[in-house]
Amino acid sequence: MPLHSLLKRQLKRLGLEVEAGPPDAERWRQLVQHVSRAYEEHDQERYLLERSQDLASKEMAALYATVRADRDLLDSRVRERTEALHLSEGRLSSLLSLSADWIWEQDADLRFTYFSDGIEAATGIVAASLIGRQRMSNAAFDAPAEAIAAYEACIDGRQAFRDFTYGFTRPDGVRRFIRISGEPVFNDGGSFEGYRGVGRDVTQAMVAEQKVHELARFDSLTGLPNRNMFLGELDRTIARARRQGTAFAVFFIDLDRFKTINDTLGHDAGDQLLQTMADRLRGAVRESDLVARLGGDEFVVLLEGEACAADLDTIAQKLLVAIGEPTTLQGCSFLVTGSIGIGLYPVDGEDAATLLKHADAAMYLAKDKGKNNVQFYTADLAELAARQFELESALRFALTRGELLLHFQPKIHIASGRMLGVEALVRWAHPTRGLVPPGDFIPLAEERGLIVAIGRWVMQAACRQIRDWRGAGFAAPRVAVNLSARQFVSDTLVDDLIDSLALYGVAPSELEVELTESVLMADPERANQVLQQLHTMGIGISIDDFGTGYSSLSYLKRFPAQTVKIDRSFISGLPSDGDDTAITQAVIAMAHSLGLKVVAEGVETAAQLALLRKLGCDEAQGYLLGRPMPAADLAARLDSTATVRPPESLSTRGAVDRPALTATPDTA
Ligand code: C2E
Ligand code: MG
Ligand code: MG
């Protein structure tokens, strides 16, 4: 039997070749030993192999586990990162949406390469239409020159820029405002690659801002530039005039008696009046002249290129005419006048504050001169304005310091010569200026709202005087007190009168009030209501200064007045002036036909008195018959029967120089 070649080789190595005859026992032993070792070695190898296989597979498993763990880790990291990325992208875009409507990118030539969708939604501009174009080429920027220069400097210097805002008009004609920010992009080598940035449509905000700006510059009632804008404009005008060596003028305009109208007719009427006046002032000057409202009833006009005083005067007169046109308020026609003060740059002031102060002072002088007046500033005015101010502050203390006092002027019954009544006229004993007449402080008190308190003091002082005269055994004459417009509309008037009477136990019939026609006509309805109350109480009512206002006696008859006082401007013309005589005669006749008593004011001469007597005038008041005097002086003319002996003054001779009557403080 053929042997396996492997076995044959093994046997040969042992010297047991089959051809060499059968092996002896020793050889067999060696053979078995060899075979067994071979098996053992094989086993050993197999074991090693298996073991290494085992080890390898375990290592593989471990490796696999690590790889898997790594992969899981990686997966979760990726997941985390992705989430984080989403989150931050979300944050970014939500932040972006807060600060920007769209994102843009430009290349190194500053041509747009990219726009995010937002641009179309926000502005209506199709992004594609902009790609490949430069921003500058789109439209002229509507932005302040400084802002454009700053933006261009950033671009030229390849620097970041922030919040450059500009306006433009869309192809469909709609105005929009855009605000952009951007930063340059550089590559790793540091060379410039373009810009990227954000953009936002800020049209709404800009429109709101402009509105606020406008509100801060314009008066909402009249639409005129307000104080702020005027002061800014004045500063610019001064700077320009200084550079060019030119002059200009500031007109300071104040409406006369605006406060009275505002108080009597109410704020709506006051507002309407201001609007009307604003329109008229605007219409009376050139388009290029600035008309502004400083506040209240104060207006200013800034006039450039009008250096000549005569021209300015003409313009001022034109403004006064415009103001003076009749104004219809609440269905009634009113005449309002204005006072104008003029300050010239540079002579009256080289800075805004001085110029305005001087124009204001000139305006006050214009008012002082009788309103409806124009006044240029002069150096003396500064002193006058200062005095006016000093007077006003002193007047506030006049009441509390007890500086007010009353003088009394007789009203004489012409036919009998009896003193039937007196008019109480207020005086201010100023600590340094002496006795100040009411004309110097009553208008000021009216304007500054002090008149109601002063009027209340006058009523009380008059009532106290009646009580004192009676207490001293005299038959007290009826006392008339004057009421001015602001007093008349005060809610407390009737109560103040009742209180004063009650305080001193005076009967209403012992008191009389004097009011001018204009006070009644400011608000006839209310006037009638108040007068009816006073009339019912028994207080006498006189129409003062008749002839200077509406002068319609039949109209006045609607009010419960008993007396008309003819203004002294008519009496002064008697007897020589034919017109004055005719008017006086007519007034007396008409008044009598209406059942009214007539008092002539300001009777200074015997000839006047003689004529008045002839015309049938009831009573006379004037220097001829007695100046306003302190109560103590008047006592000499009172007696227990309340009559005065008819003095020579009531005859036609020698009355003017009566020493007893002229030696009163008022003669000073
Ligand atoms: P009125 O009520 O018409 O008073 C008459 C004014 O004429 C007084 O001036 C008086 O002194 C003056 N007068 C009297 N006789 C003559 C005369 O023969 N010739 C001239 N040239 N004048 C004469 P007065 O006291 O300066 O008062 C001026 C105005 O002041 C008064 O005019 C009155 O409207 C107002 N007033 C005076 N006292 C008061 C007051 O207590 N309250 C108010 N609200 N106003 C007053
Ligand atoms: Mg009077
Ligand atoms: Mg009078």
mmCIF file of C-alpha atoms and ligand atoms in Angstrom, residues 409 423 425-427 438 458 482 484 487 514 544-545 568 601-604 622-623 628, ligand 1:
data_model
loop_
_atom_site.group_PDB
_atom_site.id
_atom_site.type_symbol
_atom_site.label_atom_id
_atom_site.label_comp_id
_atom_site.label_asym_id
_atom_site.label_seq_id
_atom_site.Cartn_x
_atom_site.Cartn_y
_atom_site.Cartn_z
ATOM 1 C CA GLN A 409 -64.917 163.970 44.320
ATOM 2 C CA GLU A 423 -67.188 159.436 43.337
ATOM 3 C CA LEU A 425 -61.295 157.414 43.168
ATOM 4 C CA VAL A 426 -58.479 155.153 44.209
ATOM 5 C CA ARG A 427 -54.939 156.441 44.837
ATOM 6 C CA PRO A 438 -55.233 155.260 38.905
ATOM 7 C CA VAL A 458 -62.199 149.845 47.108
ATOM 8 C CA ASN A 482 -65.739 152.398 39.464
ATOM 9 C CA SER A 484 -63.406 147.797 35.331
ATOM 10 C CA GLN A 487 -63.774 143.045 37.838
ATOM 11 C CA GLU A 514 -69.885 153.266 37.468
ATOM 12 C CA ASP A 544 -69.350 156.262 32.834
ATOM 13 C CA ASP A 545 -67.501 158.176 30.098
ATOM 14 C CA ARG A 568 -65.256 165.162 29.947
ATOM 15 C CA GLU A 601 -67.852 165.121 33.976
ATOM 16 C CA GLY A 602 -64.790 167.356 34.089
ATOM 17 C CA VAL A 603 -66.529 170.670 34.570
ATOM 18 C CA GLU A 604 -63.705 173.166 34.950
ATOM 19 C CA GLY A 622 -65.251 168.615 38.023
ATOM 20 C CA TYR A 623 -62.420 170.681 39.364
ATOM 21 C CA PRO A 628 -60.958 164.499 44.325
HETATM 22 P P1 C2E B 1 -63.456 158.297 35.828
HETATM 23 O O1 C2E B 1 -64.293 157.286 36.525
HETATM 24 O O2 C2E B 1 -64.030 158.896 34.607
HETATM 25 O O3 C2E B 1 -63.068 159.329 36.913
HETATM 26 C C1 C2E B 1 -63.020 160.686 36.677
HETATM 27 C C2 C2E B 1 -61.628 161.120 36.437
HETATM 28 O O4 C2E B 1 -61.637 162.467 35.966
HETATM 29 C C3 C2E B 1 -60.783 161.147 37.694
HETATM 30 O O5 C2E B 1 -59.456 160.857 37.345
HETATM 31 C C4 C2E B 1 -60.860 162.571 38.118
HETATM 32 O O6 C2E B 1 -59.774 162.987 38.912
HETATM 33 C C5 C2E B 1 -60.841 163.268 36.791
HETATM 34 N N1 C2E B 1 -61.450 164.583 36.874
HETATM 35 C C6 C2E B 1 -62.465 165.000 37.683
HETATM 36 N N2 C2E B 1 -62.758 166.283 37.445
HETATM 37 C C7 C2E B 1 -61.921 166.716 36.473
HETATM 38 C C8 C2E B 1 -61.751 167.947 35.811
HETATM 39 O O7 C2E B 1 -62.430 168.943 36.055
HETATM 40 N N3 C2E B 1 -60.803 168.037 34.853
HETATM 41 C C9 C2E B 1 -60.034 166.968 34.551
HETATM 42 N N4 C2E B 1 -59.108 167.147 33.599
HETATM 43 N N5 C2E B 1 -60.176 165.782 35.158
HETATM 44 C C10 C2E B 1 -61.109 165.646 36.126
HETATM 45 P P2 C2E B 1 -58.667 159.795 38.117
HETATM 46 O O8 C2E B 1 -58.977 159.880 39.547
HETATM 47 O O9 C2E B 1 -57.277 159.922 37.664
HETATM 48 O O10 C2E B 1 -59.288 158.478 37.602
HETATM 49 C C11 C2E B 1 -59.120 158.091 36.306
HETATM 50 C C12 C2E B 1 -59.896 156.871 36.029
HETATM 51 O O11 C2E B 1 -59.413 155.789 36.790
HETATM 52 C C13 C2E B 1 -61.347 156.965 36.422
HETATM 53 O O12 C2E B 1 -62.047 157.641 35.448
HETATM 54 C C14 C2E B 1 -61.731 155.553 36.565
HETATM 55 O O13 C2E B 1 -62.070 155.017 35.301
HETATM 56 C C15 C2E B 1 -60.448 154.893 37.032
HETATM 57 N N6 C2E B 1 -60.560 154.624 38.459
HETATM 58 C C16 C2E B 1 -60.416 155.480 39.481
HETATM 59 N N7 C2E B 1 -60.625 154.841 40.646
HETATM 60 C C17 C2E B 1 -60.904 153.550 40.353
HETATM 61 C C18 C2E B 1 -61.236 152.382 41.139
HETATM 62 O O14 C2E B 1 -61.326 152.403 42.359
HETATM 63 N N8 C2E B 1 -61.467 151.219 40.468
HETATM 64 C C19 C2E B 1 -61.414 151.170 39.113
HETATM 65 N N9 C2E B 1 -61.653 150.007 38.532
HETATM 66 N N10 C2E B 1 -61.118 152.237 38.345
HETATM 67 C C20 C2E B 1 -60.867 153.433 38.958
#
